[in-house]
Amino acid sequence: AQRTPTNQSAMEMLFAYSPTDAKQALCLGAAVVVAYKASVWAYRRLLTLACMSPLPYGARMAAPLIVSYSLEGDRYFDADGCSPDVAARRKAGADKLAARFDALMGPEAKRLNETLVAGLSDLRFTDTNRVPTQFQKETRARYKVAALT
């Protein structure tokens, strides 16, 4: 008696695959694993993007639209529209303060300070953000604030 497909046992039917069927099953399994990994990555990326603030990107795009200016010379001392007498007193006080800063640093301290500022980003950050942007250029030129004295 010859067996027909209906006469086969369940175990024989389970293991009666051809090599082509095994390759297809392997490819399907690999595709499922890749799809799962990709969906997990996409889900995590979407969660990360949902938690990020758009402010830095907006600020970067708006930066070229904002006019930048610097107050130098006499405008540095009368930026708030004060009288010429008050501006002159401010200038005299600023000159005294600059002279005191220069007197505190010796020549070696000045050299070391320049080396430190060039090498340490934290010092550059505090030097840059010490005063409002309009006053930065004149402040850096006028006051040589030292990290070392």
Coordinates of N, CA and C in Angstrom, one line a residue:
A1 N 0.8 -1.2 0.0 CA 0.0 0.0 0.0 C 0.9 1.2 0.0
Q2 N 0.6 2.0 -1.0 CA 1.4 3.2 -1.1 C 0.7 4.3 -0.3
R3 N 1.5 5.1 0.4 CA 1.0 6.2 1.2 C 0.7 7.4 0.4
T4 N -0.4 8.0 0.7 CA -0.8 9.2 0.1 C -0.6 10.3 1.1
P5 N -0.7 11.6 0.7 CA -0.4 12.6 1.6 C -1.4 12.6 2.8
T6 N -2.6 12.1 2.6 CA -3.5 12.0 3.7 C -3.2 11.0 4.7
N7 N -2.5 10.0 4.2 CA -2.1 8.9 5.1 C -0.8 9.2 5.9
Q8 N -0.1 10.3 5.7 CA 1.1 10.6 6.4 C 0.8 11.0 7.8
S9 N 1.7 10.7 8.7 CA 1.5 11.1 10.1 C 1.9 12.6 10.2
A10 N 1.5 13.2 11.3 CA 1.8 14.6 11.5 C 3.3 14.9 11.6
M11 N 4.0 13.9 12.2 CA 5.5 14.1 12.3 C 6.1 14.1 10.9
E12 N 5.7 13.2 10.1 CA 6.2 13.1 8.7 C 5.9 14.3 7.9
M13 N 4.7 14.9 8.1 CA 4.3 16.1 7.4 C 5.1 17.3 7.9
L14 N 5.4 17.3 9.2 CA 6.2 18.5 9.7 C 7.6 18.5 9.2
F15 N 8.2 17.4 9.0 CA 9.6 17.3 8.6 C 9.7 17.0 7.1
A16 N 8.7 17.2 6.3 CA 8.7 16.9 4.9 C 9.0 18.1 4.1
Y17 N 9.8 19.1 4.6 CA 10.1 20.3 3.8 C 11.3 20.1 2.9
S18 N 11.3 20.8 1.8 CA 12.4 20.7 0.9 C 13.4 21.8 1.3
P19 N 14.6 21.7 0.7 CA 15.6 22.8 1.0 C 15.1 24.2 0.6
T20 N 14.4 24.3 -0.4 CA 13.9 25.6 -0.8 C 12.9 26.2 0.3
D21 N 12.1 25.3 0.8 CA 11.2 25.8 1.9 C 12.1 26.2 3.1
A22 N 13.1 25.6 3.4 CA 14.0 25.9 4.6 C 14.6 27.3 4.3
K23 N 15.1 27.5 3.1 CA 15.7 28.8 2.7 C 14.7 29.9 2.9
Q24 N 13.5 29.7 2.4 CA 12.4 30.7 2.5 C 12.1 31.0 4.0
A25 N 12.0 29.9 4.8 CA 11.8 30.1 6.2 C 12.9 30.9 6.9
L26 N 14.1 30.6 6.5 CA 15.3 31.3 7.1 C 15.2 32.8 6.7
C27 N 14.9 33.1 5.4 CA 14.8 34.5 4.9 C 13.7 35.2 5.6
L28 N 12.6 34.5 5.8 CA 11.4 35.1 6.5 C 11.8 35.5 7.9
G29 N 12.5 34.5 8.6 CA 12.9 34.8 10.0 C 13.9 35.9 10.1
A30 N 14.8 36.0 9.2 CA 15.8 37.1 9.2 C 15.1 38.4 8.9
A31 N 14.1 38.4 8.0 CA 13.3 39.6 7.7 C 12.5 40.1 8.9
V32 N 12.0 39.1 9.7 CA 11.2 39.5 10.9 C 12.1 40.1 11.9
V33 N 13.3 39.5 12.1 CA 14.3 40.0 13.1 C 14.7 41.4 12.7
V34 N 15.0 41.7 11.4 CA 15.5 43.0 11.0 C 14.3 44.0 11.1
A35 N 13.1 43.6 10.8 CA 12.0 44.5 11.0 C 11.7 44.8 12.4
Y36 N 11.9 43.9 13.3 CA 11.7 44.1 14.7 C 12.8 45.1 15.2
K37 N 14.0 44.9 14.9 CA 15.1 45.8 15.3 C 14.9 47.2 14.8
A38 N 14.5 47.3 13.5 CA 14.3 48.6 12.9 C 13.1 49.3 13.6
S39 N 12.1 48.6 13.9 CA 10.9 49.2 14.6 C 11.3 49.7 16.0
V40 N 12.1 48.9 16.7 CA 12.5 49.3 18.0 C 13.4 50.6 17.9
W41 N 14.3 50.6 17.0 CA 15.2 51.8 16.8 C 14.3 53.0 16.4
A42 N 13.3 52.8 15.5 CA 12.5 54.0 15.1 C 11.6 54.5 16.3
Y43 N 11.1 53.5 17.1 CA 10.3 53.9 18.2 C 11.2 54.7 19.2
R44 N 12.4 54.3 19.5 CA 13.2 55.0 20.5 C 13.6 56.3 19.9
R45 N 13.9 56.4 18.6 CA 14.3 57.7 18.0 C 13.1 58.7 18.0
L46 N 11.9 58.2 17.8 CA 10.7 59.1 17.9 C 10.5 59.6 19.3
L47 N 10.7 58.7 20.3 CA 10.6 59.1 21.7 C 11.6 60.2 22.0
T48 N 12.9 60.0 21.5 CA 13.9 61.0 21.7 C 13.6 62.3 21.1
L49 N 13.1 62.3 19.9 CA 12.8 63.5 19.2 C 11.6 64.2 19.8
A50 N 10.7 63.4 20.4 CA 9.5 64.0 21.0 C 9.9 64.8 22.3
C51 N 11.0 64.3 22.9 CA 11.5 64.9 24.2 C 12.4 66.1 24.0
M52 N 12.9 66.3 22.7 CA 13.9 67.4 22.5 C 13.1 68.7 22.3
S53 N 13.8 69.8 22.7 CA 13.2 71.1 22.6 C 13.6 71.6 21.2
P54 N 12.6 72.3 20.5 CA 12.9 72.9 19.2 C 13.7 74.2 19.3
L55 N 13.8 74.7 20.5 CA 14.4 76.1 20.7 C 15.8 76.2 20.2
P56 N 16.7 75.3 20.4 CA 18.1 75.5 19.8 C 18.0 75.6 18.3
Y57 N 17.2 74.8 17.6 CA 17.1 74.8 16.2 C 16.5 76.1 15.7
G58 N 15.5 76.6 16.4 CA 14.9 77.8 16.0 C 15.8 79.0 16.2
A59 N 16.6 79.0 17.3 CA 17.5 80.0 17.6 C 18.6 80.0 16.5
R60 N 19.1 78.9 16.1 CA 20.1 78.8 15.1 C 19.6 79.4 13.7
M61 N 18.3 79.1 13.4 CA 17.8 79.6 12.2 C 17.5 81.1 12.3
A62 N 17.2 81.6 13.5 CA 16.9 83.1 13.6 C 18.1 83.9 13.8
A63 N 19.2 83.3 14.2 CA 20.4 84.1 14.4 C 20.9 85.1 13.3
P64 N 20.8 84.6 12.1 CA 21.2 85.6 11.0 C 20.2 86.8 10.9
L65 N 19.0 86.7 11.4 CA 18.1 87.7 11.2 C 18.2 88.8 12.3
I66 N 18.9 88.5 13.4 CA 19.1 89.4 14.5 C 20.4 90.3 14.2
V67 N 20.2 91.6 14.3 CA 21.3 92.5 14.0 C 22.2 92.6 15.2
S68 N 23.5 92.4 15.0 CA 24.5 92.4 16.0 C 25.2 93.8 16.0
Y69 N 25.5 94.3 17.1 CA 26.2 95.6 17.2 C 27.1 95.6 18.4
S70 N 28.0 96.4 18.5 CA 29.0 96.5 19.6 C 29.1 98.0 20.0
L71 N 29.1 98.3 21.3 CA 29.3 99.6 21.8 C 30.7 99.8 22.1
E72 N 31.3 100.8 21.5 CA 32.8 101.1 21.7 C 33.0 102.6 21.9
G73 N 34.1 102.9 22.5 CA 34.5 104.3 22.7 C 33.5 104.9 23.7
D74 N 33.1 106.2 23.3 CA 32.2 106.9 24.2 C 30.8 106.3 24.4
R75 N 30.4 105.6 23.4 CA 29.1 104.9 23.4 C 29.1 103.8 24.5
Y76 N 30.2 103.3 24.8 CA 30.4 102.2 25.8 C 29.9 102.8 27.2
F77 N 30.2 104.0 27.5 CA 30.0 104.6 28.8 C 28.6 105.3 28.9
D78 N 28.0 105.7 27.8 CA 26.7 106.4 27.8 C 25.6 105.6 27.1
A79 N 25.7 104.3 27.2 CA 24.8 103.4 26.5 C 23.3 103.6 27.0
D80 N 23.2 104.0 28.2 CA 21.9 104.2 28.8 C 21.3 105.6 28.6
G81 N 22.1 106.4 27.9 CA 21.6 107.8 27.7 C 21.9 108.7 28.8
C82 N 22.9 108.5 29.6 CA 23.3 109.3 30.7 C 23.9 110.6 30.3
S83 N 24.1 111.5 31.2 CA 24.7 112.8 30.9 C 26.2 112.7 30.6
P84 N 26.8 113.6 29.9 CA 28.2 113.5 29.6 C 29.1 113.5 30.9
D85 N 28.6 114.2 32.0 CA 29.3 114.2 33.2 C 29.4 112.8 33.8
V86 N 28.3 112.1 33.8 CA 28.2 110.7 34.3 C 29.1 109.8 33.5
A87 N 29.0 109.9 32.2 CA 29.8 109.1 31.2 C 31.3 109.3 31.5
A88 N 31.7 110.6 31.8 CA 33.1 110.9 32.0 C 33.6 110.2 33.3
R89 N 32.7 110.3 34.4 CA 33.0 109.6 35.6 C 33.1 108.1 35.4
R90 N 32.3 107.5 34.6 CA 32.3 106.1 34.3 C 33.6 105.7 33.6
K91 N 34.0 106.6 32.7 CA 35.3 106.3 31.9 C 36.5 106.4 32.8
A92 N 36.5 107.4 33.7 CA 37.6 107.6 34.7 C 37.7 106.3 35.6
G93 N 36.5 105.9 36.1 CA 36.5 104.7 37.0 C 36.9 103.4 36.2
A94 N 36.5 103.3 35.0 CA 36.9 102.2 34.2 C 38.4 102.2 33.9
D95 N 39.0 103.4 33.7 CA 40.4 103.5 33.5 C 41.2 103.1 34.7
K96 N 40.7 103.5 35.9 CA 41.3 103.1 37.2 C 41.2 101.6 37.4
L97 N 40.1 101.0 37.1 CA 39.9 99.6 37.2 C 40.8 98.8 36.3
A98 N 40.9 99.3 35.1 CA 41.8 98.6 34.1 C 43.3 98.7 34.6
A99 N 43.7 99.8 35.2 CA 45.0 100.0 35.7 C 45.3 99.0 36.9
R100 N 44.3 98.9 37.7 CA 44.4 97.9 38.9 C 44.6 96.5 38.4
F101 N 43.8 96.1 37.4 CA 43.9 94.8 36.8 C 45.3 94.5 36.2
D102 N 45.8 95.5 35.5 CA 47.2 95.4 35.0 C 48.2 95.3 36.0
A103 N 48.0 96.1 37.2 CA 49.0 96.1 38.2 C 49.0 94.7 39.0
L104 N 47.9 94.1 39.0 CA 47.8 92.8 39.7 C 48.6 91.7 39.0
M105 N 48.7 91.8 37.7 CA 49.4 90.7 36.9 C 50.8 91.1 36.6
G106 N 51.7 90.2 36.9 CA 53.1 90.4 36.4 C 53.2 89.9 35.0
P107 N 54.4 90.1 34.4 CA 54.5 89.7 33.0 C 54.4 88.1 32.8
E108 N 54.9 87.4 33.8 CA 54.7 85.9 33.7 C 53.3 85.5 33.8
A109 N 52.6 86.1 34.8 CA 51.1 85.8 34.9 C 50.3 86.2 33.7
K110 N 50.7 87.2 33.0 CA 50.0 87.6 31.8 C 50.2 86.5 30.7
R111 N 51.5 86.0 30.6 CA 51.8 85.0 29.6 C 51.1 83.7 30.0
L112 N 51.1 83.3 31.2 CA 50.4 82.1 31.6 C 48.8 82.2 31.4
N113 N 48.3 83.4 31.7 CA 46.9 83.7 31.5 C 46.5 83.5 30.1
E114 N 47.3 84.1 29.2 CA 47.0 83.9 27.7 C 47.1 82.5 27.3
T115 N 48.0 81.7 27.9 CA 48.1 80.3 27.6 C 46.9 79.5 28.1
L116 N 46.5 79.8 29.3 CA 45.3 79.2 29.9 C 44.0 79.5 29.1
V117 N 43.8 80.8 28.8 CA 42.6 81.2 28.1 C 42.6 80.5 26.7
A118 N 43.7 80.4 26.1 CA 43.8 79.7 24.7 C 43.5 78.2 24.9
G119 N 43.8 77.6 26.0 CA 43.7 76.2 26.1 C 42.4 75.7 26.8
L120 N 41.8 76.5 27.7 CA 40.7 76.0 28.5 C 39.4 76.7 28.0
S121 N 38.5 75.9 27.5 CA 37.2 76.4 27.0 C 36.3 77.0 28.0
D122 N 36.4 76.5 29.3 CA 35.6 77.1 30.4 C 36.0 78.6 30.6
L123 N 37.3 78.9 30.5 CA 37.8 80.3 30.7 C 37.3 81.2 29.6
R124 N 37.3 80.6 28.3 CA 36.8 81.4 27.2 C 35.3 81.6 27.3
F125 N 34.6 80.6 27.8 CA 33.1 80.8 28.0 C 32.8 81.9 29.0
T126 N 33.5 81.8 30.2 CA 33.2 82.9 31.2 C 33.7 84.2 30.7
D127 N 34.8 84.3 30.0 CA 35.2 85.6 29.4 C 34.2 86.1 28.4
T128 N 33.7 85.2 27.6 CA 32.7 85.7 26.6 C 31.4 86.1 27.2
N129 N 30.9 85.4 28.2 CA 29.6 85.6 28.7 C 29.5 86.4 30.0
R130 N 30.6 87.1 30.3 CA 30.7 87.9 31.5 C 29.8 89.1 31.4
V131 N 29.7 89.7 30.2 CA 28.9 91.0 30.0 C 28.0 90.8 28.8
P132 N 27.0 91.6 28.7 CA 26.1 91.5 27.5 C 26.9 91.7 26.2
T133 N 26.4 91.1 25.1 CA 27.2 91.0 23.9 C 27.6 92.4 23.3
Q134 N 26.8 93.4 23.5 CA 27.1 94.7 23.0 C 28.3 95.3 23.6
F135 N 28.6 94.9 24.9 CA 29.8 95.4 25.6 C 31.0 94.5 25.6
Q136 N 30.9 93.4 25.0 CA 32.0 92.4 25.0 C 33.3 92.9 24.4
K137 N 33.2 93.4 23.2 CA 34.5 93.8 22.5 C 35.3 94.8 23.3
E138 N 34.6 95.9 23.8 CA 35.3 96.9 24.5 C 35.8 96.4 25.9
T139 N 35.0 95.5 26.5 CA 35.3 95.0 27.8 C 36.6 94.1 27.7
R140 N 36.6 93.3 26.7 CA 37.8 92.4 26.5 C 39.1 93.3 26.2
A141 N 38.9 94.3 25.5 CA 40.1 95.2 25.1 C 40.5 96.0 26.3
R142 N 39.6 96.4 27.2 CA 39.9 97.3 28.3 C 40.4 96.6 29.5
Y143 N 39.7 95.5 29.9 CA 40.1 94.7 31.1 C 40.7 93.4 30.8
K144 N 41.9 93.2 31.2 CA 42.5 91.9 31.1 C 42.4 91.2 32.4
V145 N 41.2 90.5 32.6 CA 40.9 89.8 33.8 C 41.7 88.5 33.8
A146 N 42.4 88.3 34.9 CA 43.3 87.2 34.9 C 42.7 85.9 35.6
A147 N 43.1 84.8 35.1 CA 42.8 83.5 35.8 C 43.9 83.3 36.8
L148 N 45.0 83.9 36.6 CA 46.2 83.8 37.5 C 46.6 85.2 37.8
T149 N 47.0 85.4 39.1 CA 47.6 86.7 39.4 C 48.9 86.5 40.1

